[in-house]
PDB file of C-alpha atoms in Angstrom:
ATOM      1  CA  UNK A  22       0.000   0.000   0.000  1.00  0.00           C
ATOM      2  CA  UNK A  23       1.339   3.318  -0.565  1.00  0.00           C
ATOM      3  CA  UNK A  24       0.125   6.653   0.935  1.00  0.00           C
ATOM      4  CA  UNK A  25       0.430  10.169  -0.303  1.00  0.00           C
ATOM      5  CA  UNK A  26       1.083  12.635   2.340  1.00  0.00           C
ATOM      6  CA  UNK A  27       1.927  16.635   2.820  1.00  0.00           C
ATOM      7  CA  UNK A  28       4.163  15.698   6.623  1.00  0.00           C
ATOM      8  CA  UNK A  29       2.287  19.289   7.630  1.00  0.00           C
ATOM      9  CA  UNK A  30      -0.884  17.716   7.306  1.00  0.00           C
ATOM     10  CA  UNK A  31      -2.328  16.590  10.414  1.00  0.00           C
ATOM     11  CA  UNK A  32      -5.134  14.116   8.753  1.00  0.00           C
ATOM     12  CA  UNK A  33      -1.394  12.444   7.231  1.00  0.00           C
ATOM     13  CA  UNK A  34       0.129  12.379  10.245  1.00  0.00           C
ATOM     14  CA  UNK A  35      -2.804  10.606  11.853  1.00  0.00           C
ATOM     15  CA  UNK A  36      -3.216   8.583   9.717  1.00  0.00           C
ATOM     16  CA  UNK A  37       0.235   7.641   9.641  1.00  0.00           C
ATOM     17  CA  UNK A  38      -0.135   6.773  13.027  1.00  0.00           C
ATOM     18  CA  UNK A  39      -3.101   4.303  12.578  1.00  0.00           C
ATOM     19  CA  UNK A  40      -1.314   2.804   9.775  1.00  0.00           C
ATOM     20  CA  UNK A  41       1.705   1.942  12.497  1.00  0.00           C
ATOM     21  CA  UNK A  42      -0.607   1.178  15.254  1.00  0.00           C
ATOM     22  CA  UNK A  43      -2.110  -1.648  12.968  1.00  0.00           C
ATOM     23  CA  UNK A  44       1.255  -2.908  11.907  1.00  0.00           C
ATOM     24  CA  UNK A  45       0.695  -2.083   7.960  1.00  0.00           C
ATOM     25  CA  UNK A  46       2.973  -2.368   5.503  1.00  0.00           C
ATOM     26  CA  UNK A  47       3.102   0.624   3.293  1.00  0.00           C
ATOM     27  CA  UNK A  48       5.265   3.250   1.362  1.00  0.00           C
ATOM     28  CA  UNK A  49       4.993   6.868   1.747  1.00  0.00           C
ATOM     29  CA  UNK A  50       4.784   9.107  -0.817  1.00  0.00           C
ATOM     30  CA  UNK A  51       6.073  12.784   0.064  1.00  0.00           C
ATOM     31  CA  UNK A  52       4.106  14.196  -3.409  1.00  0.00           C
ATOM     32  CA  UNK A  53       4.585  17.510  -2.905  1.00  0.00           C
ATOM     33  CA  UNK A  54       8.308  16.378  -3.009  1.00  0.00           C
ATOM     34  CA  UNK A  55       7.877  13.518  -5.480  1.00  0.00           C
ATOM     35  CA  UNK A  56       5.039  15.244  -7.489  1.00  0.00           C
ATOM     36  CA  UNK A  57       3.036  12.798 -10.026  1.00  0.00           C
ATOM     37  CA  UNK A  58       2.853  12.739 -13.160  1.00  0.00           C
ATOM     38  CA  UNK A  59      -0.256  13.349 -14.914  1.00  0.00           C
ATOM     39  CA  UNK A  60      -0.333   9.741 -15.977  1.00  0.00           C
ATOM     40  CA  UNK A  61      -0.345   8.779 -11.966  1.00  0.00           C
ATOM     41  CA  UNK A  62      -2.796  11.111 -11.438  1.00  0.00           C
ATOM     42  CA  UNK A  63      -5.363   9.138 -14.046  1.00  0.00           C
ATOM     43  CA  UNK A  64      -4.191   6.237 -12.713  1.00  0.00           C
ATOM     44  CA  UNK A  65      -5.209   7.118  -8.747  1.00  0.00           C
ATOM     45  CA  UNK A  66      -8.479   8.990 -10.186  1.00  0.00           C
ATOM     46  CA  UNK A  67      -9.141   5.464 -12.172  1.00  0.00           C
ATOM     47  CA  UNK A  68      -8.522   3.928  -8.909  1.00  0.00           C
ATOM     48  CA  UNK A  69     -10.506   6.179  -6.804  1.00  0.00           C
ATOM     49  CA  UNK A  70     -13.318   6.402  -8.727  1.00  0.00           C
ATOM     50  CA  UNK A  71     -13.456   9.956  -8.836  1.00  0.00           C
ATOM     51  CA  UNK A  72     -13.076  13.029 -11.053  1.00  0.00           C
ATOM     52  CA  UNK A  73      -9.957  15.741 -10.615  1.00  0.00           C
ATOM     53  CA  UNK A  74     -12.249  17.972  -8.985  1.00  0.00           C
ATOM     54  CA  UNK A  75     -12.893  15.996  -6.543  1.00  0.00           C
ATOM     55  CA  UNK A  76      -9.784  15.709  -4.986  1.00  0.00           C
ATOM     56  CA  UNK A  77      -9.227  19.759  -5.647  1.00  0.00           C
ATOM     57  CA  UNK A  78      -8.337  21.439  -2.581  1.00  0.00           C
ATOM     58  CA  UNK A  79     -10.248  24.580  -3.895  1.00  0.00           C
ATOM     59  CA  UNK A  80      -9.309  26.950  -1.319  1.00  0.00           C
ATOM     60  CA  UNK A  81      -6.290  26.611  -1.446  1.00  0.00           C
ATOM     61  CA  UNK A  82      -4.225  30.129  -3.142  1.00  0.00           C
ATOM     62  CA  UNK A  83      -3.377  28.449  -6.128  1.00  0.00           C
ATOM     63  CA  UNK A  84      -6.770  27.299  -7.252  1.00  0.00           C
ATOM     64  CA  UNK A  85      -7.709  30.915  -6.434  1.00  0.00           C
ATOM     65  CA  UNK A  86      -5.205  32.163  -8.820  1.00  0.00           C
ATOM     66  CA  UNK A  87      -5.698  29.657 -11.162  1.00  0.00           C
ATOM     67  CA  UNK A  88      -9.623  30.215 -11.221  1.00  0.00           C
ATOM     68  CA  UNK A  89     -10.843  26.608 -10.623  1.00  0.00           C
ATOM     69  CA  UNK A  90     -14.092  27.559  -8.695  1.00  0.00           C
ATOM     70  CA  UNK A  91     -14.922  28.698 -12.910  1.00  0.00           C
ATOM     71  CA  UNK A  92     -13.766  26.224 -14.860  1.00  0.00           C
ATOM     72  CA  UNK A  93     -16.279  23.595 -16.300  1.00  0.00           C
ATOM     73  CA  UNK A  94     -16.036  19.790 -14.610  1.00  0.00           C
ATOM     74  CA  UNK A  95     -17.302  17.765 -17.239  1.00  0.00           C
ATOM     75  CA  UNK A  96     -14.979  15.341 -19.756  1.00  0.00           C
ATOM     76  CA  UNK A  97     -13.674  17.990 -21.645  1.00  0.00           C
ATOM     77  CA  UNK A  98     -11.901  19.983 -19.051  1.00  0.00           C
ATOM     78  CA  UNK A  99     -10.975  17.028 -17.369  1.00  0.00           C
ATOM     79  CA  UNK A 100      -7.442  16.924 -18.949  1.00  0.00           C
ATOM     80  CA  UNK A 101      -7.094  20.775 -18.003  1.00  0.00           C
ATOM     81  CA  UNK A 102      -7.493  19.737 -13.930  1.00  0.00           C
ATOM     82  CA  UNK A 103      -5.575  17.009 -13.944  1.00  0.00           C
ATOM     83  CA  UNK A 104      -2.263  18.940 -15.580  1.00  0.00           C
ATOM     84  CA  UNK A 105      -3.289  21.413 -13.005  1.00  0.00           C
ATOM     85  CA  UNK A 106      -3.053  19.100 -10.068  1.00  0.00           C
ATOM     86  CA  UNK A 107       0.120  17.879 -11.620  1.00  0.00           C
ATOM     87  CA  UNK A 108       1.606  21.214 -12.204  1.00  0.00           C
ATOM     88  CA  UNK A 109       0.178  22.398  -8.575  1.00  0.00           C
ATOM     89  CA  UNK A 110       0.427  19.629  -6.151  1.00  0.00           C
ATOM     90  CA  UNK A 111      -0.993  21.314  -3.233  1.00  0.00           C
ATOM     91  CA  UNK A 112      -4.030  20.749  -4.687  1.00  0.00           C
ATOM     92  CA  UNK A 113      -4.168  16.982  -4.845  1.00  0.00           C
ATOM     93  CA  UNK A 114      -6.753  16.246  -1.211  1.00  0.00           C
ATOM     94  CA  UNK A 115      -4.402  14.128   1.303  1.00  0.00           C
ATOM     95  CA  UNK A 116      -3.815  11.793   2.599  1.00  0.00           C
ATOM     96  CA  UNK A 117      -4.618   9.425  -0.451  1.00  0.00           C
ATOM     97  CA  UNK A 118      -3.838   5.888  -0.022  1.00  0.00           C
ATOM     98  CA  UNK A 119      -3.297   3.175  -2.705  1.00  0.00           C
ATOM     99  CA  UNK A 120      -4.147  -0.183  -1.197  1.00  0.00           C
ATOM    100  CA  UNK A 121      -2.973  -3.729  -2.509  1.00  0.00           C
ATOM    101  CA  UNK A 122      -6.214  -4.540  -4.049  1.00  0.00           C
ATOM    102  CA  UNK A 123      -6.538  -1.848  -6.206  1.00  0.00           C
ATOM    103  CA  UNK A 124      -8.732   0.379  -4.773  1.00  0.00           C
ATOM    104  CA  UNK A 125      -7.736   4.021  -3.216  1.00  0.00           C
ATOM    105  CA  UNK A 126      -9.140   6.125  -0.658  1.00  0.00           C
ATOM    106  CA  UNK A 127      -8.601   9.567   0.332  1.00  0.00           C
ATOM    107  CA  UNK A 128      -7.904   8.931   3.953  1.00  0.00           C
ATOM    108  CA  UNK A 129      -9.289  11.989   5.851  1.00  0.00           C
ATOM    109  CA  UNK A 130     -10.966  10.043   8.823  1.00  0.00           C
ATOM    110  CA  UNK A 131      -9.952   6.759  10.980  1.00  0.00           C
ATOM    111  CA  UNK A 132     -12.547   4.950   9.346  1.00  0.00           C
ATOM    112  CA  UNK A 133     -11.556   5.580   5.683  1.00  0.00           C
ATOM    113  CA  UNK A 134      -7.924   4.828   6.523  1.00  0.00           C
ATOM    114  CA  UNK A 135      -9.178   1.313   8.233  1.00  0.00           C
ATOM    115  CA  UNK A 136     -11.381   0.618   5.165  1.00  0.00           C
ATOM    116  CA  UNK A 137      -7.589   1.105   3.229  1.00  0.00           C
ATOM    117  CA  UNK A 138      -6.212  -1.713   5.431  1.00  0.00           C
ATOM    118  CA  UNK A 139      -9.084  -4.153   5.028  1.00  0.00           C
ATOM    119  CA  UNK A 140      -8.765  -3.754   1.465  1.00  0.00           C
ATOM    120  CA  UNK A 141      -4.487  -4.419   1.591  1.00  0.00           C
ATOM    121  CA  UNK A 142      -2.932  -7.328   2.631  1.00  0.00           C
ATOM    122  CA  UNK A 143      -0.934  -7.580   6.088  1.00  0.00           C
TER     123      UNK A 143
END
């Protein structure tokens, strides 16, 4: 399992913690350090089954600048978030976790980072 984490975050840092108290196996992913690709950002959306705008932190000063609260989230302007995300990770929602499985969460509460480890393997 991997997890993607901001260490400044406090819903990473918990649920680093949970992740440790339960003995998990995973790899973390500093992204603001070790930004994704656009590719990996499909790839965790796929997984996720969401759309870029859904893991948008839209408050955040560069989605201000950038405008996001006015651009359209449909398929065509889905290519236009994701290079966004990928060109300003502080936007990407955290913590997101990859599990073995497959699936992905974004892990902002105990109970979706315990979903994560009943979907990974111990």
């Amino acid at each position: 399992m991997e997890i993607w984490i901001n260490p400044a975050c406090s819903k990473c840092r918990s649920a680093l913690t949970l992740l440790d108290a339960e003995g998990a196996e995973y790899t973390v992913r500093r992204y603001l350090e070790d930004v994704p690709s656009e590719d990996e950002i499909r790839a965790v959306l796929d997984r996720l089954g969401l759309e870029p705008w859904d893991i948008t932190r839209t408050q955040e000063a560069a989605a201000k600048e950038l405008g996001l609260k006015d651009w359209p989230r449909d398929a065509g302007a889905r290519d236009r978030w994701i290079a966004a995300l990928a060109g300003h990770p502080k936007l990407i929602q955290r913590p997101i976790i990859t599990a073995d499985d497959g699936t992905a969460l974004v892990a902002r509460s105990e109970e979706a980072v315990r979903e994560a480890l009943s979907h990974s393997k111990r």
